GROMACS .gro file of C-alpha atoms in nm:
model
  206
    1MET     CA    1  -1.096   0.152  -1.497
    2THR     CA    2  -1.067   0.116  -1.872
    3GLY     CA    3  -0.721   0.182  -2.082
    4TYR     CA    4  -0.543   0.022  -1.761
    5TRP     CA    5  -0.372  -0.348  -1.704
    6GLN     CA    6  -0.173  -0.497  -1.435
    7ALA     CA    7   0.102  -0.739  -1.393
    8ASN     CA    8   0.217  -0.910  -1.099
    9LEU     CA    9   0.612  -0.902  -1.081
   10ALA     CA   10   0.601  -1.278  -1.031
   11ASP     CA   11   0.463  -1.364  -1.324
   12MET     CA   12   0.640  -1.118  -1.523
   13ILE     CA   13   0.992  -1.252  -1.419
   14GLU     CA   14   0.881  -1.598  -1.546
   15VAL     CA   15   0.756  -1.487  -1.860
   16LEU     CA   16   1.022  -1.245  -1.930
   17GLY     CA   17   1.311  -1.375  -1.667
   18GLU     CA   18   1.448  -1.156  -1.429
   19ALA     CA   19   1.741  -0.982  -1.624
   20VAL     CA   20   1.466  -0.837  -1.863
   21VAL     CA   21   1.249  -0.725  -1.575
   22ARG     CA   22   1.538  -0.544  -1.367
   23ASP     CA   23   1.623  -0.333  -1.680
   24GLU     CA   24   1.282  -0.227  -1.689
   25LEU     CA   25   1.264  -0.179  -1.311
   26SER     CA   26   1.571   0.009  -1.355
   27HIS     CA   27   1.413   0.294  -1.553
   28PHE     CA   28   1.126   0.377  -1.251
   29SER     CA   29   1.181   0.727  -1.110
   30CYS     CA   30   1.002   0.898  -0.812
   31PRO     CA   31   1.210   1.171  -0.715
   32LEU     CA   32   0.904   1.296  -0.456
   33ASN     CA   33   0.921   0.952  -0.220
   34PRO     CA   34   1.314   0.786  -0.266
   35ASP     CA   35   1.183   0.523  -0.045
   36VAL     CA   36   0.942   0.429  -0.346
   37GLU     CA   37   1.205   0.418  -0.588
   38GLN     CA   38   1.409   0.199  -0.391
   39PHE     CA   39   1.182  -0.032  -0.321
   40ILE     CA   40   1.079  -0.095  -0.702
   41LYS     CA   41   1.437  -0.122  -0.778
   42GLU     CA   42   1.662  -0.246  -0.527
   43LYS     CA   43   1.403  -0.486  -0.299
   44ALA     CA   44   1.083  -0.572  -0.488
   45LEU     CA   45   1.214  -0.937  -0.647
   46GLU     CA   46   1.377  -1.018  -0.325
   47PHE     CA   47   1.068  -0.954  -0.124
   48GLY     CA   48   0.877  -1.118  -0.369
   49LYS     CA   49   1.095  -1.452  -0.410
   50ALA     CA   50   1.138  -1.457  -0.041
   51GLY     CA   51   0.704  -1.412  -0.020
   52PHE     CA   52   0.750  -1.125   0.238
   53ALA     CA   53   0.530  -0.913  -0.068
   54ALA     CA   54   0.361  -0.917  -0.405
   55THR     CA   55   0.445  -0.621  -0.647
   56HIS     CA   56   0.171  -0.492  -0.892
   57LEU     CA   57   0.303  -0.337  -1.165
   58ILE     CA   58   0.048  -0.057  -1.378
   59TYR     CA   59   0.096  -0.008  -1.738
   60HIS     CA   60  -0.084   0.238  -1.995
   61SER     CA   61  -0.050   0.299  -2.321
   62PHE     CA   62   0.117   0.583  -2.452
   63LYS     CA   63   0.193   0.665  -2.814
   64GLY     CA   64   0.106   0.313  -2.902
   65LYS     CA   65   0.304   0.120  -2.627
   66PRO     CA   66   0.271  -0.059  -2.348
   67VAL     CA   67   0.467   0.172  -2.055
   68LEU     CA   68   0.451   0.150  -1.674
   69VAL     CA   69   0.291   0.432  -1.488
   70GLY     CA   70   0.293   0.289  -1.105
   71TYR     CA   71   0.272   0.014  -0.892
   72TYR     CA   72   0.195  -0.076  -0.584
   73ALA     CA   73   0.357  -0.380  -0.305
   74LEU     CA   74   0.064  -0.593  -0.083
   75ALA     CA   75   0.192  -0.798   0.234
   76ASN     CA   76   0.024  -0.936   0.549
   77LYS     CA   77   0.097  -0.756   0.845
   78SER     CA   78  -0.020  -0.806   1.193
   79VAL     CA   79  -0.140  -0.530   1.399
   80CYS     CA   80  -0.221  -0.386   1.735
   81ILE     CA   81  -0.446  -0.152   1.822
   82LYS     CA   82  -0.568   0.000   2.203
   83GLY     CA   83  -0.947   0.035   2.193
   84THR     CA   84  -0.927   0.409   2.323
   85GLN     CA   85  -0.764   0.504   1.982
   86LEU     CA   86  -1.085   0.388   1.816
   87ASN     CA   87  -1.437   0.530   1.854
   88SER     CA   88  -1.756   0.315   1.908
   89LYS     CA   89  -1.804   0.283   1.523
   90TRP     CA   90  -1.458   0.153   1.427
   91ARG     CA   91  -1.469  -0.081   1.766
   92GLY     CA   92  -1.741  -0.273   1.651
   93ARG     CA   93  -1.625  -0.329   1.323
   94LEU     CA   94  -1.315  -0.479   1.445
   95ARG     CA   95  -1.472  -0.721   1.680
   96ARG     CA   96  -1.584  -0.862   1.423
   97PHE     CA   97  -1.258  -1.001   1.287
   98ALA     CA   98  -1.032  -0.927   1.565
   99ASN     CA   99  -0.947  -1.062   1.891
  100TYR     CA  100  -0.931  -0.877   2.153
  101ASP     CA  101  -0.665  -0.873   2.467
  102GLU     CA  102  -0.831  -0.805   2.775
  103ALA     CA  103  -0.501  -0.727   2.995
  104LEU     CA  104  -0.354  -0.491   2.748
  105LYS     CA  105  -0.689  -0.322   2.626
  106GLN     CA  106  -0.631  -0.401   2.239
  107TYR     CA  107  -0.744  -0.549   1.951
  108GLN     CA  108  -0.505  -0.755   1.742
  109ILE     CA  109  -0.548  -0.838   1.385
  110ALA     CA  110  -0.406  -0.941   1.070
  111LEU     CA  111  -0.459  -0.714   0.785
  112PRO     CA  112  -0.339  -0.708   0.419
  113LEU     CA  113  -0.097  -0.377   0.419
  114ILE     CA  114  -0.080  -0.135   0.121
  115GLY     CA  115   0.341  -0.145   0.184
  116GLN     CA  116   0.440   0.079  -0.113
  117LEU     CA  117   0.240   0.308  -0.351
  118GLY     CA  118   0.410   0.498  -0.634
  119LYS     CA  119   0.373   0.652  -0.988
  120ASN     CA  120   0.683   0.663  -1.273
  121TYR     CA  121   0.786   0.998  -1.303
  122THR     CA  122   1.023   0.892  -1.586
  123ASN     CA  123   0.938   1.076  -1.910
  124GLY     CA  124   0.594   1.244  -1.770
  125TYR     CA  125   0.462   0.916  -1.714
  126ASN     CA  126   0.329   0.951  -1.397
  127GLN     CA  127   0.061   1.257  -1.579
  128LEU     CA  128  -0.139   0.931  -1.700
  129ILE     CA  129  -0.237   0.813  -1.395
  130THR     CA  130  -0.380   0.985  -1.085
  131GLY     CA  131  -0.295   0.879  -0.707
  132ASP     CA  132  -0.648   0.774  -0.695
  133ALA     CA  133  -0.692   0.545  -0.940
  134LEU     CA  134  -0.367   0.411  -0.853
  135LEU     CA  135  -0.444   0.330  -0.433
  136GLY     CA  136  -0.791   0.214  -0.658
  137PHE     CA  137  -0.610  -0.096  -0.822
  138ALA     CA  138  -0.439  -0.168  -0.456
  139CYS     CA  139  -0.783  -0.175  -0.296
  140GLN     CA  140  -0.953  -0.378  -0.551
  141LYS     CA  141  -0.685  -0.619  -0.567
  142ILE     CA  142  -0.734  -0.674  -0.180
  143ARG     CA  143  -1.130  -0.694  -0.195
  144GLU     CA  144  -1.045  -0.949  -0.473
  145THR     CA  145  -0.862  -1.148  -0.244
  146GLN     CA  146  -1.083  -1.117   0.038
  147LEU     CA  147  -1.365  -1.216  -0.166
  148ILE     CA  148  -1.188  -1.530  -0.117
  149PHE     CA  149  -1.054  -1.593   0.214
  150GLY     CA  150  -1.265  -1.357   0.405
  151GLY     CA  151  -1.194  -0.981   0.577
  152LYS     CA  152  -1.351  -0.613   0.523
  153MET     CA  153  -1.027  -0.403   0.601
  154ALA     CA  154  -0.677  -0.297   0.465
  155TYR     CA  155  -0.413  -0.116   0.612
  156LEU     CA  156  -0.122   0.092   0.564
  157GLU     CA  157   0.173   0.320   0.691
  158CYS     CA  158   0.240   0.681   0.586
  159GLU     CA  159   0.420   0.987   0.654
  160ASP     CA  160   0.312   1.266   0.855
  161LYS     CA  161   0.210   1.488   0.581
  162PRO     CA  162  -0.066   1.681   0.536
  163GLU     CA  163  -0.139   1.622   0.189
  164LEU     CA  164  -0.066   1.232   0.252
  165ILE     CA  165  -0.353   1.229   0.527
  166SER     CA  166  -0.571   1.426   0.319
  167PHE     CA  167  -0.554   1.188   0.015
  168TYR     CA  168  -0.587   0.846   0.246
  169ARG     CA  169  -0.875   1.028   0.447
  170ARG     CA  170  -1.035   1.115   0.110
  171ASN     CA  171  -0.971   0.761   0.009
  172GLY     CA  172  -1.191   0.596   0.321
  173PHE     CA  173  -0.911   0.586   0.521
  174TYR     CA  174  -0.904   0.634   0.887
  175GLU     CA  175  -0.600   0.734   1.124
  176PHE     CA  176  -0.601   0.580   1.439
  177ALA     CA  177  -0.231   0.611   1.560
  178HIS     CA  178   0.155   0.658   1.484
  179ARG     CA  179   0.449   0.381   1.497
  180ASN     CA  180   0.769   0.462   1.599
  181LEU     CA  181   1.020   0.363   1.373
  182ASP     CA  182   1.301   0.099   1.436
  183LYS     CA  183   1.647   0.220   1.394
  184ASP     CA  184   1.714   0.068   1.065
  185GLU     CA  185   1.386   0.189   0.929
  186ILE     CA  186   1.496   0.583   1.003
  187GLY     CA  187   1.674   0.786   0.686
  188HIS     CA  188   1.826   1.101   0.684
  189ASP     CA  189   1.517   1.273   0.599
  190THR     CA  190   1.273   1.102   0.756
  191SER     CA  191   1.065   1.141   1.066
  192ARG     CA  192   1.096   0.897   1.347
  193TYR     CA  193   0.763   0.749   1.306
  194LEU     CA  194   0.450   0.633   1.047
  195VAL     CA  195   0.110   0.747   1.076
  196GLN     CA  196  -0.130   0.369   1.155
  197MET     CA  197  -0.448   0.417   0.925
  198ILE     CA  198  -0.716   0.153   0.834
  199LYS     CA  199  -0.992   0.118   0.572
  200TYR     CA  200  -1.309  -0.091   0.586
  201PHE     CA  201  -1.481  -0.223   0.257
  202SER     CA  202  -1.849  -0.178   0.209
  203ASP     CA  203  -2.051  -0.430   0.080
  204LYS     CA  204  -1.989  -0.269  -0.264
  205GLY     CA  205  -1.602  -0.250  -0.182
  206ARG     CA  206  -1.552   0.114  -0.120
   0.00000   0.00000   0.00000
């Protein structure tokens, strides 16, 4: 996609220094999803240092200067999927990449996780990028990695909200189950489970 460029958070710290990067992230605002804002401000750097997740920042030009319009964070996730939760097409896809536990009747697979995805509402910068484009950057990065290491699937978890489910379905994700949250994951305004979704990339990467 033209007009945008990406920056790996770890690379930014190496070039600019941690203090400068922290100041940059402190201006990120996402009132629609406090978890997205909290992650980029309080957890992204630490998760990157520990190797838990890699955060990628998306920039766009605004009034002649680059501004942060959104970000996504990727990680690895071990996922268990019961065969009964899938139709025959998805079972066929999983057989190519997953291990099947006959006793538990479930597939076990390590997948790239889109752990966070959010737009920056500061100064209206969220209007400079669509949700589809932001998710597209995350999927593109996953495909670039899979062309080196193999794999054709991605995984994410989201709140059970019609607009979110519709958004991810429109972008090729398939809902297969719910995951109950651990006690330390439950917030005051969140549900007690997340919807689990997977995406299969065709040879064209979509």
